[in-house]
PDB file of C-alpha atoms and ligand atoms in Angstrom:
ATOM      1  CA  UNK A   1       0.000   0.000   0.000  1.00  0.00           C
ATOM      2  CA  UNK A   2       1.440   3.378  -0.989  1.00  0.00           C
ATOM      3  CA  UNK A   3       1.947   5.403   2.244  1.00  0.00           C
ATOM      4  CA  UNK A   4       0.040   8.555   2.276  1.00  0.00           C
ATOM      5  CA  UNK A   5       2.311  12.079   2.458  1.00  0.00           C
ATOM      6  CA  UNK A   6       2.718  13.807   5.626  1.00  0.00           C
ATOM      7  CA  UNK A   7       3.613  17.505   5.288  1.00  0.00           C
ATOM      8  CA  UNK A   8       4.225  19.107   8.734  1.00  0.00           C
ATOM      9  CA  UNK A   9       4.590  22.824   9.517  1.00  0.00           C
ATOM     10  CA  UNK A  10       6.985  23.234  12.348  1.00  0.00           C
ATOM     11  CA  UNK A  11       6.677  26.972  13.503  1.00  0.00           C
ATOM     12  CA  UNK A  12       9.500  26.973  15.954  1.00  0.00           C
ATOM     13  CA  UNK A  13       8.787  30.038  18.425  1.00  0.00           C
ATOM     14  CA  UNK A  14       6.405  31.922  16.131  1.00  0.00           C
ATOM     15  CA  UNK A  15       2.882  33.583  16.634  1.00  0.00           C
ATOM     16  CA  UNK A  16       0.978  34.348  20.041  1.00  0.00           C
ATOM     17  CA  UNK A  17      -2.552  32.576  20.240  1.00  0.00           C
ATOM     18  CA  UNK A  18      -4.044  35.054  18.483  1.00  0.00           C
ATOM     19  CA  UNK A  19      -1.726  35.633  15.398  1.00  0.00           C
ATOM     20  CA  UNK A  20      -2.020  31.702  15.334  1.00  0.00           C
ATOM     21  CA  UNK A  21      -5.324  31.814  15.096  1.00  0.00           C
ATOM     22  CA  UNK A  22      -5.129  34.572  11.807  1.00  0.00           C
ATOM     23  CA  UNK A  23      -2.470  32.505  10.299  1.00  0.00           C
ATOM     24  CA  UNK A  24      -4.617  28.965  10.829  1.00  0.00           C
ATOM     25  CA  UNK A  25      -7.404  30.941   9.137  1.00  0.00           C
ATOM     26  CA  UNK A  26      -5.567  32.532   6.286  1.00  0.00           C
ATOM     27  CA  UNK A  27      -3.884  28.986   5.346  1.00  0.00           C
ATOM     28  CA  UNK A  28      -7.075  26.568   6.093  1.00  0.00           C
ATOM     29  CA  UNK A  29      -8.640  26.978   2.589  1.00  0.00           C
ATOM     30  CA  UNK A  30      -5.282  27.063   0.990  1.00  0.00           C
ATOM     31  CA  UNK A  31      -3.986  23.236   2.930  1.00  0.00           C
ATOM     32  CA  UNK A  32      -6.827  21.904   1.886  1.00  0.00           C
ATOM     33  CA  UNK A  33      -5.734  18.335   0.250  1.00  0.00           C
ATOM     34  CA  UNK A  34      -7.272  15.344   1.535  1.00  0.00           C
ATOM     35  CA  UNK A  35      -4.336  13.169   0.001  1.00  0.00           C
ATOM     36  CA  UNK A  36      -2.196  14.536   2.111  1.00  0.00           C
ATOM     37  CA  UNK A  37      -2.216  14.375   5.730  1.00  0.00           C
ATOM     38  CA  UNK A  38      -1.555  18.150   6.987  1.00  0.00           C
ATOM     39  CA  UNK A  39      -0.025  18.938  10.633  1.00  0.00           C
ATOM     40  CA  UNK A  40       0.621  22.387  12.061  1.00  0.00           C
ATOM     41  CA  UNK A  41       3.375  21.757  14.847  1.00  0.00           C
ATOM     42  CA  UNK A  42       2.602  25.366  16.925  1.00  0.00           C
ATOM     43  CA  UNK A  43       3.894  26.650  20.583  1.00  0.00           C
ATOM     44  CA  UNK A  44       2.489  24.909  23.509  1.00  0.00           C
ATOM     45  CA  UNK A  45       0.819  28.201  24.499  1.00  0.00           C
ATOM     46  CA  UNK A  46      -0.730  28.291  21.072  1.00  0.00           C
ATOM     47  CA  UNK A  47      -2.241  25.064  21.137  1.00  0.00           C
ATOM     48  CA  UNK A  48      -6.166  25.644  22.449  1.00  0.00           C
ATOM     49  CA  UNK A  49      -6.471  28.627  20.316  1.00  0.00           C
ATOM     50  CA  UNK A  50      -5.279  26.143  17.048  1.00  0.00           C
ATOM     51  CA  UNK A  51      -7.147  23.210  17.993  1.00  0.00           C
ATOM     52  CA  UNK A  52     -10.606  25.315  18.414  1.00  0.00           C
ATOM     53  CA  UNK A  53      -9.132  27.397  14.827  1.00  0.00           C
ATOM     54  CA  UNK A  54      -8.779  23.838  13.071  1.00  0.00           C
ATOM     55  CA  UNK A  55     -12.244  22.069  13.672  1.00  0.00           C
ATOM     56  CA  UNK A  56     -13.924  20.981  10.428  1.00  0.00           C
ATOM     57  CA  UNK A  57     -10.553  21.548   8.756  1.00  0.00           C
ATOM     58  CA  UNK A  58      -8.168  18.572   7.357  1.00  0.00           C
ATOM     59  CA  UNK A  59      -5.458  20.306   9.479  1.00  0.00           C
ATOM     60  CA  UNK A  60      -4.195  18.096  13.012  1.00  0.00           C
ATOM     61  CA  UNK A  61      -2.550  20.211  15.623  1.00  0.00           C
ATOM     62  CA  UNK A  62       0.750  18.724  16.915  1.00  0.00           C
ATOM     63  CA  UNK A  63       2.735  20.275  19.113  1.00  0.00           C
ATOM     64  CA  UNK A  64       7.002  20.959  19.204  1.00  0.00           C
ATOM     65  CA  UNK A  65       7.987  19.389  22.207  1.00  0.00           C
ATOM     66  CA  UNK A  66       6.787  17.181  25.197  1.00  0.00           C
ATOM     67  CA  UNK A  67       8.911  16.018  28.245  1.00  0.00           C
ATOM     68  CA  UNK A  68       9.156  12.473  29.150  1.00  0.00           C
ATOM     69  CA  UNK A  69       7.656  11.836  32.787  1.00  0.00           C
ATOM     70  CA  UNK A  70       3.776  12.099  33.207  1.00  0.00           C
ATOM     71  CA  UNK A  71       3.774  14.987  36.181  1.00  0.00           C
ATOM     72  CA  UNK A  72       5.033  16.157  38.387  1.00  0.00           C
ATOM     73  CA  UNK A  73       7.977  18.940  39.506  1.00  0.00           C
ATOM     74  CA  UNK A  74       9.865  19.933  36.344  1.00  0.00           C
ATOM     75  CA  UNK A  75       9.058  23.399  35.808  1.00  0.00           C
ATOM     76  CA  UNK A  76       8.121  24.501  32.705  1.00  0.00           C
ATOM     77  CA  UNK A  77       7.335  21.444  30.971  1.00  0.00           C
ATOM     78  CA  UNK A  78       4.451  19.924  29.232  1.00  0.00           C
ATOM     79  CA  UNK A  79       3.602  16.379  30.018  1.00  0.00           C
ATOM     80  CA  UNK A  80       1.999  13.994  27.582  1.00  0.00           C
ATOM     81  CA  UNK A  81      -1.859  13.963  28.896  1.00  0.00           C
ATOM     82  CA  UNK A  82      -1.905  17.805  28.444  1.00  0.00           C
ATOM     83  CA  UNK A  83      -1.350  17.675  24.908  1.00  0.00           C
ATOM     84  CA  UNK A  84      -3.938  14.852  24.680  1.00  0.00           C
ATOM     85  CA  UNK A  85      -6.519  16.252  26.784  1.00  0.00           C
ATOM     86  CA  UNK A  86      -6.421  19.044  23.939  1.00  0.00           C
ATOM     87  CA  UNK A  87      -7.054  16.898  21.593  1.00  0.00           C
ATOM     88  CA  UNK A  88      -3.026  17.070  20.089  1.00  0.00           C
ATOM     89  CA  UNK A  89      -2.449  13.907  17.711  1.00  0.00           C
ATOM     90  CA  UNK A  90       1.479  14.406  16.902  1.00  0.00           C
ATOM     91  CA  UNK A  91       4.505  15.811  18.849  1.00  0.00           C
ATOM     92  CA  UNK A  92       8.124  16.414  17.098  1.00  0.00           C
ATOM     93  CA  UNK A  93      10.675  14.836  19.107  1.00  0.00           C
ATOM     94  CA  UNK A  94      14.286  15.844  19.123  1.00  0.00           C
ATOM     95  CA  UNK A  95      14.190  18.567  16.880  1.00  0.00           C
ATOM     96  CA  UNK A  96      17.885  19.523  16.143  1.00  0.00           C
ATOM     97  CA  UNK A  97      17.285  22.953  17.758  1.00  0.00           C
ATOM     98  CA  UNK A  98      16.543  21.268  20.937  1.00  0.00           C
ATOM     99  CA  UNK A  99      19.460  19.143  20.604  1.00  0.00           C
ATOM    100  CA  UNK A 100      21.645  22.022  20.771  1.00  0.00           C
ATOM    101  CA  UNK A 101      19.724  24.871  22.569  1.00  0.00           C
ATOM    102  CA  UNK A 102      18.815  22.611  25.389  1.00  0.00           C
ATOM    103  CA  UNK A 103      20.646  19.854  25.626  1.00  0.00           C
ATOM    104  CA  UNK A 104      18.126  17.144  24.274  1.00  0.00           C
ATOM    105  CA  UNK A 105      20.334  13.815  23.536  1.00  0.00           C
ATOM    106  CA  UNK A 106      19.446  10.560  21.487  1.00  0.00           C
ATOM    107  CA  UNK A 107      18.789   9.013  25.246  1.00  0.00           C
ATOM    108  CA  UNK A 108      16.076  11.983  25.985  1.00  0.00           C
ATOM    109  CA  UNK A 109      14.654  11.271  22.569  1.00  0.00           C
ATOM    110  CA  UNK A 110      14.440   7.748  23.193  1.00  0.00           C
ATOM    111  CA  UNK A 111      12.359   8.692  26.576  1.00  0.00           C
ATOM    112  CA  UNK A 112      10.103  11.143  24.680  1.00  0.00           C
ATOM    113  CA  UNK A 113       9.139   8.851  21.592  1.00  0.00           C
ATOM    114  CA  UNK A 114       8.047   6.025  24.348  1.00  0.00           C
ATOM    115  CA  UNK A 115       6.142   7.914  26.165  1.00  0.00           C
ATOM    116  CA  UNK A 116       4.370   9.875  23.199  1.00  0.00           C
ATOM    117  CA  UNK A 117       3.632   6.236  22.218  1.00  0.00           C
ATOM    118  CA  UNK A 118       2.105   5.171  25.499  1.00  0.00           C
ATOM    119  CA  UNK A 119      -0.215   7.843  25.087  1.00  0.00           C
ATOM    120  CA  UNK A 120      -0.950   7.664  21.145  1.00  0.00           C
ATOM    121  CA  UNK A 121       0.832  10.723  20.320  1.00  0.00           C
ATOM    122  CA  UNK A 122       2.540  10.293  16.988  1.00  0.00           C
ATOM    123  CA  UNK A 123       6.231  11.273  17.369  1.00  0.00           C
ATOM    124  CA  UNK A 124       8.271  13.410  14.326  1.00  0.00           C
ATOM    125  CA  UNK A 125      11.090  12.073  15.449  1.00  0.00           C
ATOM    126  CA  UNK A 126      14.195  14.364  13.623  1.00  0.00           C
ATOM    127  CA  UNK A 127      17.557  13.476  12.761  1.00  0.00           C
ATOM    128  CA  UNK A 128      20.311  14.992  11.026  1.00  0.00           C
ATOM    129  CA  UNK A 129      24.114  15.806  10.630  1.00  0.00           C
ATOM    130  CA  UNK A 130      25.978  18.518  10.765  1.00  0.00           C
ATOM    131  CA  UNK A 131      27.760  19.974   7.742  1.00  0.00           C
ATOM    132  CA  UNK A 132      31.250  18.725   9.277  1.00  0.00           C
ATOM    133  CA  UNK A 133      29.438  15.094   9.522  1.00  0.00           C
ATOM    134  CA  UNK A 134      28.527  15.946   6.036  1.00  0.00           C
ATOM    135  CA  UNK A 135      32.214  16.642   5.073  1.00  0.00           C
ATOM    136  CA  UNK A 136      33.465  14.336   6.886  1.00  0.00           C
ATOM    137  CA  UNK A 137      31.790  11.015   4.943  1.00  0.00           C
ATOM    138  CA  UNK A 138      29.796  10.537   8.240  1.00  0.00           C
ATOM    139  CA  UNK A 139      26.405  11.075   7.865  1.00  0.00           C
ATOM    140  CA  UNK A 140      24.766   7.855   6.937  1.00  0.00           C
ATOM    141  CA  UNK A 141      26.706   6.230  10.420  1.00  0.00           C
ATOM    142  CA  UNK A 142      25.567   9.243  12.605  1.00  0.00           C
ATOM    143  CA  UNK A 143      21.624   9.098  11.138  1.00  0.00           C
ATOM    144  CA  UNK A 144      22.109   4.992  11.840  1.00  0.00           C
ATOM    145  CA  UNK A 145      22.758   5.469  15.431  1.00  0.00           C
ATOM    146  CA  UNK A 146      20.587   8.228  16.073  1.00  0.00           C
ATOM    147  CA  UNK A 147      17.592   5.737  14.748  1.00  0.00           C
ATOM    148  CA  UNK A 148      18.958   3.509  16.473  1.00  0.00           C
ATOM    149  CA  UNK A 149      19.056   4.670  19.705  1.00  0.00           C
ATOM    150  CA  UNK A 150      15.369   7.155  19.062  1.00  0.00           C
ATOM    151  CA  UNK A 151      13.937   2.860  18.418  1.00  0.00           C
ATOM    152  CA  UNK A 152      15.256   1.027  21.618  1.00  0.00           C
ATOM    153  CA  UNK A 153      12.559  -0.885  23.193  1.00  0.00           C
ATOM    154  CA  UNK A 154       9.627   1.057  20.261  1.00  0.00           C
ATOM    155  CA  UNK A 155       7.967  -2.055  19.404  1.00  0.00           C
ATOM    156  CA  UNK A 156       7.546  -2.705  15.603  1.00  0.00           C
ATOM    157  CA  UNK A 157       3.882  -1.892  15.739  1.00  0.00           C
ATOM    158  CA  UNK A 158       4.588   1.297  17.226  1.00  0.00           C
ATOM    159  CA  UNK A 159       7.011   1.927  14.894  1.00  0.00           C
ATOM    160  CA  UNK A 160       5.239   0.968  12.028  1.00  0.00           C
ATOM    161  CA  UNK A 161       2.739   4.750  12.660  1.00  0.00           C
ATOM    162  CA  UNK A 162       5.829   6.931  13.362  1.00  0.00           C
ATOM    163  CA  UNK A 163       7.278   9.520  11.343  1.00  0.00           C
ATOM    164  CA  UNK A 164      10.872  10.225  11.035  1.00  0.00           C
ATOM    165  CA  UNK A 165      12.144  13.667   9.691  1.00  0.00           C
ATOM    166  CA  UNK A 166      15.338  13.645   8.213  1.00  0.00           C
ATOM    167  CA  UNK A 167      16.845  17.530   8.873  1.00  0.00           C
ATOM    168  CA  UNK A 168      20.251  17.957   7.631  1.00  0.00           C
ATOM    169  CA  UNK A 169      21.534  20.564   9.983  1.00  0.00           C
ATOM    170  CA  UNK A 170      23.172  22.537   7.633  1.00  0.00           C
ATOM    171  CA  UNK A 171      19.886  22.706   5.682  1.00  0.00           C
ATOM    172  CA  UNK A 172      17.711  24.326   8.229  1.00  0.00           C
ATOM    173  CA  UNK A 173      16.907  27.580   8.189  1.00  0.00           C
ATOM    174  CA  UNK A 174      19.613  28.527   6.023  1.00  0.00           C
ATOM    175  CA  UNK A 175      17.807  28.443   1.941  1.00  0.00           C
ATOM    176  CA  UNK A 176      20.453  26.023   1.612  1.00  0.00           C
ATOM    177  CA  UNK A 177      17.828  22.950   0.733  1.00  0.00           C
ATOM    178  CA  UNK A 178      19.497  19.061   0.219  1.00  0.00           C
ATOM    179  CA  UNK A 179      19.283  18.103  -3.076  1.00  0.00           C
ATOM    180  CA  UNK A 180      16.334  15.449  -3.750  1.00  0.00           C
ATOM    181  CA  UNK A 181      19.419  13.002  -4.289  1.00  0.00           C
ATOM    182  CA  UNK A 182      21.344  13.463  -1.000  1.00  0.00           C
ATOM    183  CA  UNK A 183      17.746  13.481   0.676  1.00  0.00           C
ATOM    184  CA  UNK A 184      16.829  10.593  -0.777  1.00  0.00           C
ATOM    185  CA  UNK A 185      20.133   8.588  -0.119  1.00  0.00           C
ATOM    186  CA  UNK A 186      19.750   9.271   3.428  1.00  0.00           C
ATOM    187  CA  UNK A 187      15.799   8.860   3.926  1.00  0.00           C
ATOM    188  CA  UNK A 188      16.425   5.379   2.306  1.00  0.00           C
ATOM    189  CA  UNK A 189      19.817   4.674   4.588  1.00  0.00           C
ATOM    190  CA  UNK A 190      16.842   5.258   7.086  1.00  0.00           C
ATOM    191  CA  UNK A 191      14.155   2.649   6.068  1.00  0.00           C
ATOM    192  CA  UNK A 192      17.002   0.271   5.267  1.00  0.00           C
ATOM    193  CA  UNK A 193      18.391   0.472   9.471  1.00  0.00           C
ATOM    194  CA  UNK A 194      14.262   0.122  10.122  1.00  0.00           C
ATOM    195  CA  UNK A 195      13.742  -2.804   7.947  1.00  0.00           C
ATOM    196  CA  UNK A 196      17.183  -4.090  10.253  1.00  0.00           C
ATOM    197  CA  UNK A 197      15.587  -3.117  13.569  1.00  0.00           C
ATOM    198  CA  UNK A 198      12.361  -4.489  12.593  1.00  0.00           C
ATOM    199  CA  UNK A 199      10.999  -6.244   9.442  1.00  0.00           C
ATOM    200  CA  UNK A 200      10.351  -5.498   5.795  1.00  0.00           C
ATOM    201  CA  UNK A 201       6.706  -4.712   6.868  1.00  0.00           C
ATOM    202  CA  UNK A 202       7.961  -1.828   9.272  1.00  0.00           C
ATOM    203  CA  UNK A 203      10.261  -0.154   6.765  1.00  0.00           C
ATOM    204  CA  UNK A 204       7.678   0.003   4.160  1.00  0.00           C
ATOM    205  CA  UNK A 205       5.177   1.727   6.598  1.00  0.00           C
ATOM    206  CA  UNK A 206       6.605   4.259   8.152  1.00  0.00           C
ATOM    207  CA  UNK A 207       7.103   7.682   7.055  1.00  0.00           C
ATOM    208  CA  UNK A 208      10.177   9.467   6.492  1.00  0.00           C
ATOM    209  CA  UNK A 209       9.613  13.421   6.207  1.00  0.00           C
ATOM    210  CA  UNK A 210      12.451  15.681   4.590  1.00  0.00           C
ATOM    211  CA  UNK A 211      13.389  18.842   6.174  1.00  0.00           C
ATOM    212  CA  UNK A 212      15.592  21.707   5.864  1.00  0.00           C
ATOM    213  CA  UNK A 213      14.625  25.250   3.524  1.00  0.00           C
ATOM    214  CA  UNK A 214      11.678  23.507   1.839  1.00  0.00           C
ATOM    215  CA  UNK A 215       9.337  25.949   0.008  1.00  0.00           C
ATOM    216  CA  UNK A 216       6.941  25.744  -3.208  1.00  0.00           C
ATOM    217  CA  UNK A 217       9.683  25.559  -5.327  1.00  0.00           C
ATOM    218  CA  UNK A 218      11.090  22.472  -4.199  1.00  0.00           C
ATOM    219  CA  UNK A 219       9.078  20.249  -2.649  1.00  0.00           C
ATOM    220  CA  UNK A 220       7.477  18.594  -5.521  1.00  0.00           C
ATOM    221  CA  UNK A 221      11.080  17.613  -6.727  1.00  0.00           C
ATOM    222  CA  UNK A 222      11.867  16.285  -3.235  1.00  0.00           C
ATOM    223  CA  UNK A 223       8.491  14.701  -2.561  1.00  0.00           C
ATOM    224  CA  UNK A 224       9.052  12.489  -5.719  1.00  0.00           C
ATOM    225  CA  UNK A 225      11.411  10.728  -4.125  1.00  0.00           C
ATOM    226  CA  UNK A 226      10.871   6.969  -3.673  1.00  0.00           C
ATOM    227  CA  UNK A 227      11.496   7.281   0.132  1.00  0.00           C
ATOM    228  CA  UNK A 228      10.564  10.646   0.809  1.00  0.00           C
ATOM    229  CA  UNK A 229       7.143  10.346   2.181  1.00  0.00           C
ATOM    230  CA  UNK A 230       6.690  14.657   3.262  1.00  0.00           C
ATOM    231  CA  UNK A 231       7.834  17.755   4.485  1.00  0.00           C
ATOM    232  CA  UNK A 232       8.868  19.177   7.897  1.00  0.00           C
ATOM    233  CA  UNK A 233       8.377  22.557   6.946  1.00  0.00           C
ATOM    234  CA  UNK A 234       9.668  25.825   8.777  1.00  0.00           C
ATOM    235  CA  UNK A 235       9.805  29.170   7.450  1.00  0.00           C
ATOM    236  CA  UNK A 236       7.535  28.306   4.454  1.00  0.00           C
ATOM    237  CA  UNK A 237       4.796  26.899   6.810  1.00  0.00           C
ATOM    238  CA  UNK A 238       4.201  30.462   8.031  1.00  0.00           C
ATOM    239  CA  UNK A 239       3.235  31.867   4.867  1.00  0.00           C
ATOM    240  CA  UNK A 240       1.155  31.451   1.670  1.00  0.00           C
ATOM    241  CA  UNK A 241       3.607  28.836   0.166  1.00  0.00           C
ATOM    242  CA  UNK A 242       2.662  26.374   2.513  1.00  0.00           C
ATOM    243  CA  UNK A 243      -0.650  25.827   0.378  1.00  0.00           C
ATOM    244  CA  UNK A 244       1.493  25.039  -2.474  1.00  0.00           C
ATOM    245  CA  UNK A 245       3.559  22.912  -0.678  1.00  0.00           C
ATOM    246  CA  UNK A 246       0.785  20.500   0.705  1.00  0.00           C
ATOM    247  CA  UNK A 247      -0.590  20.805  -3.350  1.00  0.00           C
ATOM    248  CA  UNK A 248       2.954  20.172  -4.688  1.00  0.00           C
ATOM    249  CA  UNK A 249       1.048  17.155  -7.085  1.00  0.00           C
ATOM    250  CA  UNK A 250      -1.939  19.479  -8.239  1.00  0.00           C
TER     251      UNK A 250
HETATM  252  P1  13P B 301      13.294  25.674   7.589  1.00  0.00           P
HETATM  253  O1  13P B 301      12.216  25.110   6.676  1.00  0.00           O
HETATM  254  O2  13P B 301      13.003  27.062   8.046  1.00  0.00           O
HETATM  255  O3  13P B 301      14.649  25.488   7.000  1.00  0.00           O
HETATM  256  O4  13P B 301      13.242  24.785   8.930  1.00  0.00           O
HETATM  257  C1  13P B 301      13.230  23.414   8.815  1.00  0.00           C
HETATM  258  C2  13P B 301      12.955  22.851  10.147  1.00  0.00           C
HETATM  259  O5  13P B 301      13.759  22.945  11.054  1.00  0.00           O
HETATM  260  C3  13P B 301      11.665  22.189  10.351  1.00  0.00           C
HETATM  261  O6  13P B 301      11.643  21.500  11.542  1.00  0.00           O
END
């Protein structure tokens, strides 16, 4: 069965509640594409505002970041039954700005995509090298082991709904995009280390998002990919293009 795209906005820390809600208006009619499967990733503080701004829509609110324990004292965070209580169906785990702002490691990603699981959130879980990886020759290894490590004890079922977003570093916010080839080569080094992990059946099911500078100029290149199954989507999913994005085959 052909897996269905995914094509997630990731707005970082962008909009209050209420700009959210103009923006989530302003893009609903343009998103619309029900053979695509549409996620806007907003700030925690945002996320009642968007999930009230989204009914009737195709759009799913996820949110950027969740912590790993269920409650309890650790200031600041957001536990798991908050996002569901709101109705929040994904979460992006490990973005690469959380890896180096605040110290998030494969072992706290690991934490965060169990737990996300034990409480049906879908986890974007994000990997990526640097450019000196890149330079180095390195970057298929370092994606392995990240995967590797995000996986322990995610059983295949699990792993079989989550999405994996493939960020070269040196991509991200930059306009510096991968090109489809060196996406591709590494989204399929990925289902090849999940088809290790697990089973054929497991590395043709899950979804492997590319991100890094995509915009409406380049996704439908990129999304033609064989194993490039969406978009994680940041500076373009606060703006008009992101319409064109989700309709990159219309
Ligand atoms: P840009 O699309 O702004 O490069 O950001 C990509 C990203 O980090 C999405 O998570």
């Amino acid at each position: 069965m052909a897996r269905k795209k995914i094509i997630a906005g990731n707005w970082k820390m962008n909009k209050t509640p209420s700009e959210a809600v103009a923006l989530i208006n302003e893009l609903k009619p343009l998103v619309a594409n029900d053979e695509v499967d549409v996620v806007f990733c907003v700030p925690a503080i945002d996320i009642p505002a968007a999930i009230e701004a989204v009914k009737g829509s195709n759009i799913e609110i996820g949110a950027e970041n969740m912590y790993f324990e269920e409650s309890g004292a650790y200031t600041g965070e957001v536990a798991p039954n908050m996002l569901t209580d709101l109705g929040v169906k994904y979460v992006i785990i490990g973005h690469s700005e959380r890896r180096e702002y605040f110290a998030e490691t494969d072992e706290t990603v690991n934490k965060k995509v169990l737990k996300a699981f034990e409480h049906g959130i879908t986890p974007i879980i994000c990997c990526g090298e640097s450019l000196t990886q890149r330079e180095q020759g390195i970057t298929i290894d370092w994606i392995r082991q990240q995967i590797k490590i995000a996986f322990l004890n995610v059983t295949a079922d699990q792993a079989k709904k989550a999405v994996i977003a493939y960020e070269p570093i040196w991509a991200i916010g930059t306009g510096k995009t991968a090109t489809s080839d060196q996406a591709e080569e590494v989204c399929a080094a990925i289902r090849q280390v999940i088809g290790e992990i697990y089973d054929g059946a497991t590395a043709e099911a899950i979804r492997i998002q590319y991100g890094g500078s995509m915009n409406a100029g380049n996704a439908a290149e990129l999304l033609a990919k064989p194993d490039i199954d969406g978009g994680l989507v940041g500076g373009a999913s606060l703006k008009p293009d992101f319409g064109q994005i989700v309709n990159y085959n219309k």
